[in-house]
């Protein structure tokens, strides 16, 4: 083709300065954000926007926890809800259809402790996410302490586990049904996973 | 699911929203490149999410007669770009400055009165394009950079194909006036050069 449009055709920015091939991290981040937006609408239609159970977790560094859980596990804080008292914070983070409260470890009033204080924890929090593989890759890239590698579990979900920086334990999974519903692949029934 | 047309996926997403994720998977890279071309990588990244969010919200109005959603998505992206005219102009001028260094100088002496060297030509093309009225520039960029046919441009911009034709004609005239076009022989020369080559 040779015509009056040629000069503009040649001035296409990626011909002058070839851009990097699309950064997969950009796309997976954008996809994840997009899916959480549209899932949100789905959630509000299906079950309403407030769950009936809010686990309240204790951290010595509760703002560090909000940062960590947002950055590594992609929880989203409801900033309007954040409360501050005496330089301690109480925060709410949305996790899919659920909410967790992040508070200061405190021996006198609420008497809940961070695992890092007592050297053990008694709970694993199970979280279902959209696109577990992307979630896992993101968490690993952000330096998650993975305590169980991503795998297909016999009871029909793909999952991994990680322990956060103060020792709370998290289990992330996606059900095979949900993986198939978004066009993903799951193990064949005749090929049982380990 | 994998083989269904965009129209089928979009129709299904009315009942089950998560299916709309497939539209993102199919078109995000192309739309992202379009946004990068027009406003650069930083703006493009945040705009890409907006494009698909808006598309998702408007999905009930999607014309199911259209099997592929790409022109429709181009249209949504193009609407969003209207708020970024200044960024776009800055970017195109920056690209033109780079082009003056990196593109092989166009030998235009045979085709225009007086010599126009590369340092001159590319900024003039950028001026010509950024000074076009928005509807003409949108049609021009969709056709020339994105390779959309007249019908697809019409589809993207929501105007009759005759309108696209006249917008592109006006743009063509402006380009010819402000930036003398390269001739046929010259173009064949540049085709043999490696467009990806970087000289610095």
XYZ file of C-alpha atoms in Angstrom:
394
model
C 0.000 0.000 0.000
C 1.319 3.359 -0.896
C -0.848 6.378 -0.392
C -1.220 9.643 1.446
C -1.461 7.732 4.700
C 2.061 6.393 4.395
C 3.832 8.964 6.528
C 1.440 8.303 9.386
C 1.706 4.555 8.856
C 5.464 4.831 9.271
C 5.073 6.993 12.341
C 3.266 4.274 14.264
C 4.993 4.430 17.656
C 5.852 0.751 17.867
C 7.619 0.922 14.496
C 9.813 3.746 15.738
C 10.487 2.238 19.088
C 9.354 -1.382 19.220
C 7.594 -1.830 22.525
C 8.224 -4.814 24.694
C 5.865 -7.680 24.106
C 2.908 -7.202 26.419
C 4.102 -7.757 29.948
C 2.220 -10.820 31.252
C 2.231 -9.345 34.753
C 0.366 -6.304 33.468
C -2.293 -8.483 31.908
C -2.734 -10.829 34.819
C -2.988 -7.882 37.193
C -5.502 -6.134 34.968
C -7.475 -9.348 34.475
C -7.557 -10.049 38.181
C -8.790 -6.559 38.931
C -11.351 -6.748 36.181
C -12.674 -10.103 37.348
C -12.958 -8.923 40.921
C -15.018 -5.967 39.692
C -17.417 -8.070 37.697
C -17.541 -10.785 40.325
C -18.432 -8.063 42.770
C -21.583 -7.291 40.814
C -22.339 -10.962 40.710
C -21.810 -11.259 44.446
C -24.116 -8.369 45.244
C -26.853 -9.880 43.146
C -26.472 -13.339 44.559
C -25.747 -13.049 48.267
C -25.861 -9.389 49.198
C -22.804 -7.406 50.100
C -22.207 -8.172 53.776
C -21.248 -11.582 55.054
C -22.463 -12.843 58.409
C -19.083 -13.820 59.781
C -16.056 -11.532 60.071
C -12.929 -13.260 61.363
C -10.909 -10.743 63.383
C -7.174 -11.309 63.131
C -4.554 -9.890 65.442
C -1.206 -8.523 64.323
C 1.554 -6.692 66.164
C 1.901 -4.550 63.042
C -1.659 -4.226 61.806
C -0.951 -1.614 59.135
C 1.924 -3.761 57.904
C -0.617 -6.572 57.679
C -3.019 -4.496 55.592
C -0.178 -3.663 53.247
C 1.049 -7.251 53.095
C -2.354 -8.873 52.582
C -3.211 -6.361 49.876
C 0.099 -6.653 48.079
C 0.636 -10.401 48.308
C -2.870 -11.889 48.457
C -4.761 -9.050 46.768
C -7.229 -8.383 49.551
C -8.832 -4.966 49.257
C -9.145 -2.705 52.251
C -12.332 -0.741 52.780
C -10.490 2.469 53.606
C -13.585 4.375 54.704
C -14.101 1.863 57.478
C -10.618 2.131 59.004
C -10.677 3.136 62.676
C -7.819 4.520 64.690
C -7.613 4.643 68.449
C -4.543 5.437 70.461
C -2.297 4.760 67.462
C -3.832 1.324 67.026
C -5.865 0.495 63.960
C -8.858 -1.605 63.119
C -9.255 -2.283 59.413
C -11.636 -4.199 57.188
C -10.450 -6.064 54.130
C -12.672 -7.585 51.477
C -11.762 -11.075 50.344
C -14.141 -12.169 47.588
C -17.556 -12.415 49.229
C -15.991 -12.283 52.675
C -14.452 -9.747 54.993
C -11.631 -10.067 57.509
C -10.929 -7.556 60.243
C -7.328 -6.681 60.911
C -6.628 -5.422 64.394
C -3.867 -4.835 66.861
C -2.740 -7.777 68.965
C -3.824 -6.828 72.394
C -3.572 -8.576 75.702
C -5.762 -6.327 77.817
C -9.034 -5.596 76.011
C -9.805 -8.128 73.319
C -7.232 -10.659 74.412
C -6.329 -11.883 70.973
C -2.771 -12.559 69.945
C -0.615 -12.663 66.896
C 0.876 -16.090 66.149
C 4.285 -14.443 66.228
C 3.791 -13.698 69.936
C 2.707 -17.148 71.003
C 4.680 -19.231 68.525
C 1.713 -21.111 67.070
C -1.626 -20.586 65.453
C -4.824 -22.554 65.808
C -6.628 -21.574 62.612
C -6.263 -21.882 58.864
C -8.366 -19.424 56.882
C -9.733 -20.932 53.664
C -10.259 -18.476 50.833
C -11.735 -19.165 47.410
C -10.343 -17.038 44.599
C -10.864 -16.521 40.904
C -8.016 -18.022 38.826
C -5.909 -19.725 41.453
C -2.883 -20.047 39.142
C -2.675 -16.311 38.626
C -3.281 -15.708 42.313
C -0.497 -18.113 43.186
C 1.952 -16.626 40.662
C 1.216 -13.161 42.001
C 1.705 -14.209 45.619
C 4.993 -15.942 44.807
C 6.221 -12.925 42.845
C 5.436 -10.769 45.866
C 7.476 -13.003 48.117
C 4.790 -15.109 49.801
C 5.983 -17.763 52.233
C 4.366 -20.731 50.519
C 3.878 -23.640 52.907
C 2.079 -25.914 50.452
C 2.770 -25.703 46.724
C -0.062 -25.245 44.242
C -1.671 -28.622 43.509
C -4.872 -30.383 42.534
C -6.527 -31.830 45.608
C -8.516 -35.079 45.547
C -11.656 -33.381 46.859
C -11.992 -31.250 43.726
C -10.096 -28.056 44.110
C -6.796 -26.586 43.070
C -5.102 -24.942 46.008
C -2.005 -23.743 47.827
C -1.174 -22.531 51.294
C 0.929 -19.699 52.594
C 1.835 -18.285 55.950
C 1.863 -14.537 56.322
C 4.579 -12.449 57.947
C 3.203 -12.840 61.477
C 2.335 -16.502 61.126
C -1.363 -16.525 60.222
C -2.031 -19.412 57.887
C -3.948 -19.010 54.639
C -5.309 -21.648 52.308
C -6.280 -20.456 48.825
C -8.307 -22.599 46.471
C -10.505 -22.662 43.414
C -13.081 -25.398 42.871
C -12.735 -27.534 39.736
C -16.306 -26.565 38.807
C -15.371 -22.889 38.887
C -12.181 -23.515 36.917
C -14.188 -25.307 34.221
C -16.830 -22.581 34.214
C -14.214 -20.013 33.213
C -12.867 -22.309 30.493
C -9.897 -23.617 32.481
C -8.609 -27.205 32.547
C -8.948 -29.618 35.418
C -7.626 -33.145 35.854
C -9.566 -35.875 34.042
C -11.720 -38.021 36.338
C -9.902 -41.186 35.154
C -6.605 -39.537 35.993
C -6.999 -39.022 39.713
C -4.729 -36.398 41.210
C -2.368 -37.295 43.964
C -16.886 -22.091 25.365
C -13.513 -21.586 23.707
C -14.964 -21.617 20.197
C -18.050 -19.512 20.833
C -18.251 -16.151 19.119
C -17.949 -12.996 21.187
C -21.672 -12.446 20.705
C -22.464 -15.824 22.259
C -20.119 -15.172 25.181
C -21.556 -11.710 25.798
C -25.119 -13.041 25.684
C -24.187 -15.729 28.210
C -22.495 -13.154 30.451
C -25.829 -11.454 31.053
C -26.761 -14.425 33.199
C -23.320 -15.332 34.437
C -21.035 -12.272 34.511
C -17.767 -14.146 35.019
C -18.016 -15.454 31.446
C -17.187 -11.950 30.268
C -13.625 -12.757 31.322
C -13.239 -14.529 27.967
C -13.773 -11.207 26.173
C -10.872 -9.803 28.144
C -8.702 -12.808 27.286
C -9.432 -12.499 23.579
C -8.970 -8.780 23.099
C -6.959 -7.269 25.949
C -3.573 -7.490 24.250
C -4.770 -5.834 21.045
C -6.655 -3.088 22.878
C -3.673 -2.530 25.141
C -1.376 -2.022 22.172
C -3.842 0.433 20.684
C -3.876 2.451 23.891
C -0.083 2.325 24.139
C 0.214 3.646 20.588
C -2.040 6.563 21.357
C -1.183 7.552 24.913
C 1.845 5.515 25.985
C 2.278 2.613 28.388
C 1.479 4.292 31.711
C -1.897 5.672 30.753
C -2.646 2.576 28.711
C -2.388 0.259 31.661
C -4.968 2.077 33.722
C -7.238 2.713 30.745
C -7.313 -0.929 29.731
C -9.254 -1.808 32.878
C -11.697 1.024 32.197
C -12.336 -0.181 28.659
C -13.376 -3.624 29.816
C -15.334 -2.370 32.799
C -17.350 -0.054 30.586
C -17.839 -2.814 28.042
C -19.045 -5.091 30.808
C -21.534 -2.510 32.055
C -22.818 -1.890 28.524
C -22.937 -5.510 27.494
C -26.751 -5.615 27.463
C -26.676 -3.136 24.575
C -24.195 -5.145 22.507
C -25.544 -5.902 19.038
C -25.598 -9.699 19.028
C -25.613 -9.715 15.230
C -21.934 -8.839 15.412
C -19.891 -11.976 16.023
C -16.663 -10.200 16.981
C -16.586 -7.566 19.717
C -13.299 -6.015 18.678
C -14.624 -2.952 16.788
C -17.032 -2.320 19.665
C -14.136 -2.411 22.142
C -12.091 -0.131 19.882
C -15.021 2.283 19.993
C -15.156 2.274 23.789
C -11.399 2.800 24.005
C -11.580 5.607 21.467
C -14.258 7.398 23.492
C -12.062 7.216 26.553
C -9.118 8.606 24.603
C -11.025 11.831 23.991
C -10.055 12.925 27.498
C -6.375 12.393 26.748
C -5.864 14.636 23.732
C -2.956 16.481 25.262
C -1.148 13.311 26.314
C -1.675 11.953 22.845
C -0.311 15.066 21.150
C 2.737 15.050 23.407
C 3.363 11.416 22.655
C 3.056 11.768 18.902
C 5.443 14.691 18.878
C 7.928 12.737 20.976
C 7.610 9.823 18.560
C 8.179 12.196 15.647
C 11.380 13.473 17.256
C 12.576 9.897 17.702
C 11.613 9.077 14.146
C 13.781 11.901 12.881
C 16.749 10.095 14.407
C 15.813 6.507 13.873
C 13.889 6.166 10.663
C 15.980 6.153 7.541
C 15.630 9.638 6.109
C 12.920 9.702 3.487
C 14.186 10.721 0.128
C 11.423 13.108 -0.703
C 13.388 15.463 -2.853
C 12.040 13.916 -6.028
C 8.469 14.202 -4.967
C 8.005 17.558 -3.394
C 9.116 20.986 -4.279
C 12.120 21.717 -2.160
C 13.886 19.266 0.074
C 12.102 18.037 3.162
C 14.474 16.174 5.400
C 13.516 13.715 8.104
C 13.979 16.178 10.905
C 11.340 18.293 9.247
C 8.962 15.729 7.877
C 8.040 13.747 10.957
C 7.166 16.716 13.154
C 5.007 17.961 10.302
C 3.172 14.664 10.153
C 2.643 14.835 13.913
C 1.327 18.388 13.579
C -0.967 17.370 10.785
C -2.427 14.494 12.750
C -2.798 16.252 16.083
C -4.441 19.248 14.484
C -7.132 17.162 12.813
C -10.600 17.366 14.329
C -11.085 14.484 16.689
C -13.575 12.482 14.583
C -11.196 12.544 11.639
C -8.191 11.655 13.705
C -9.970 8.732 15.350
C -11.050 7.329 12.002
C -7.560 7.873 10.608
C -5.726 6.147 13.423
C -8.128 3.210 13.560
C -7.726 2.672 9.839
C -4.025 3.358 9.390
C -2.476 2.098 12.619
C -4.965 -0.519 13.676
C -5.751 -1.785 10.202
C -9.521 -1.634 10.648
C -11.553 -1.736 7.446
C -13.954 1.114 6.661
C -16.833 -1.042 7.890
C -15.053 -1.820 11.144
C -14.185 1.835 11.723
C -17.847 2.692 11.128
C -18.841 0.006 13.592
C -16.339 1.253 16.198
C -17.331 4.894 15.933
C -21.031 4.236 15.505
C -21.338 6.180 12.244
C -22.342 5.178 8.700
C -19.551 3.913 6.490
C -20.047 6.906 4.174
C -19.118 9.169 7.068
C -15.933 7.191 7.622
C -15.114 7.548 3.958
C -15.514 11.309 4.012
C -13.603 11.695 7.295
C -10.708 9.720 5.867
C -10.811 11.753 2.672
C -10.595 14.986 4.615
C -7.767 13.561 6.726
C -5.983 12.482 3.562
C -6.174 15.973 2.143
C -4.854 17.512 5.349
C -1.988 15.056 5.509
C -1.106 15.828 1.924
C -1.164 19.562 2.563
C 0.778 19.608 5.806
C 3.065 16.690 5.242
C 3.862 15.999 1.635
C 3.302 12.313 1.057
C 6.041 10.012 -0.030
C 5.712 8.755 -3.540
C 5.296 5.236 -4.773
C 8.907 4.509 -5.643
C 10.098 5.857 -2.371
C 7.681 3.679 -0.472
C 8.986 0.553 -2.108
C 12.408 1.525 -0.847
C 11.320 1.765 2.735
C 9.442 -1.530 2.552
C 12.717 -3.362 2.131
C 14.126 -1.816 5.275
C 13.685 -3.445 8.586
C 11.064 -1.400 10.369
C 12.113 -2.799 13.739
C 15.697 -1.699 13.403
C 16.883 0.765 15.974
C 19.697 3.088 15.133
C 21.224 5.031 17.899
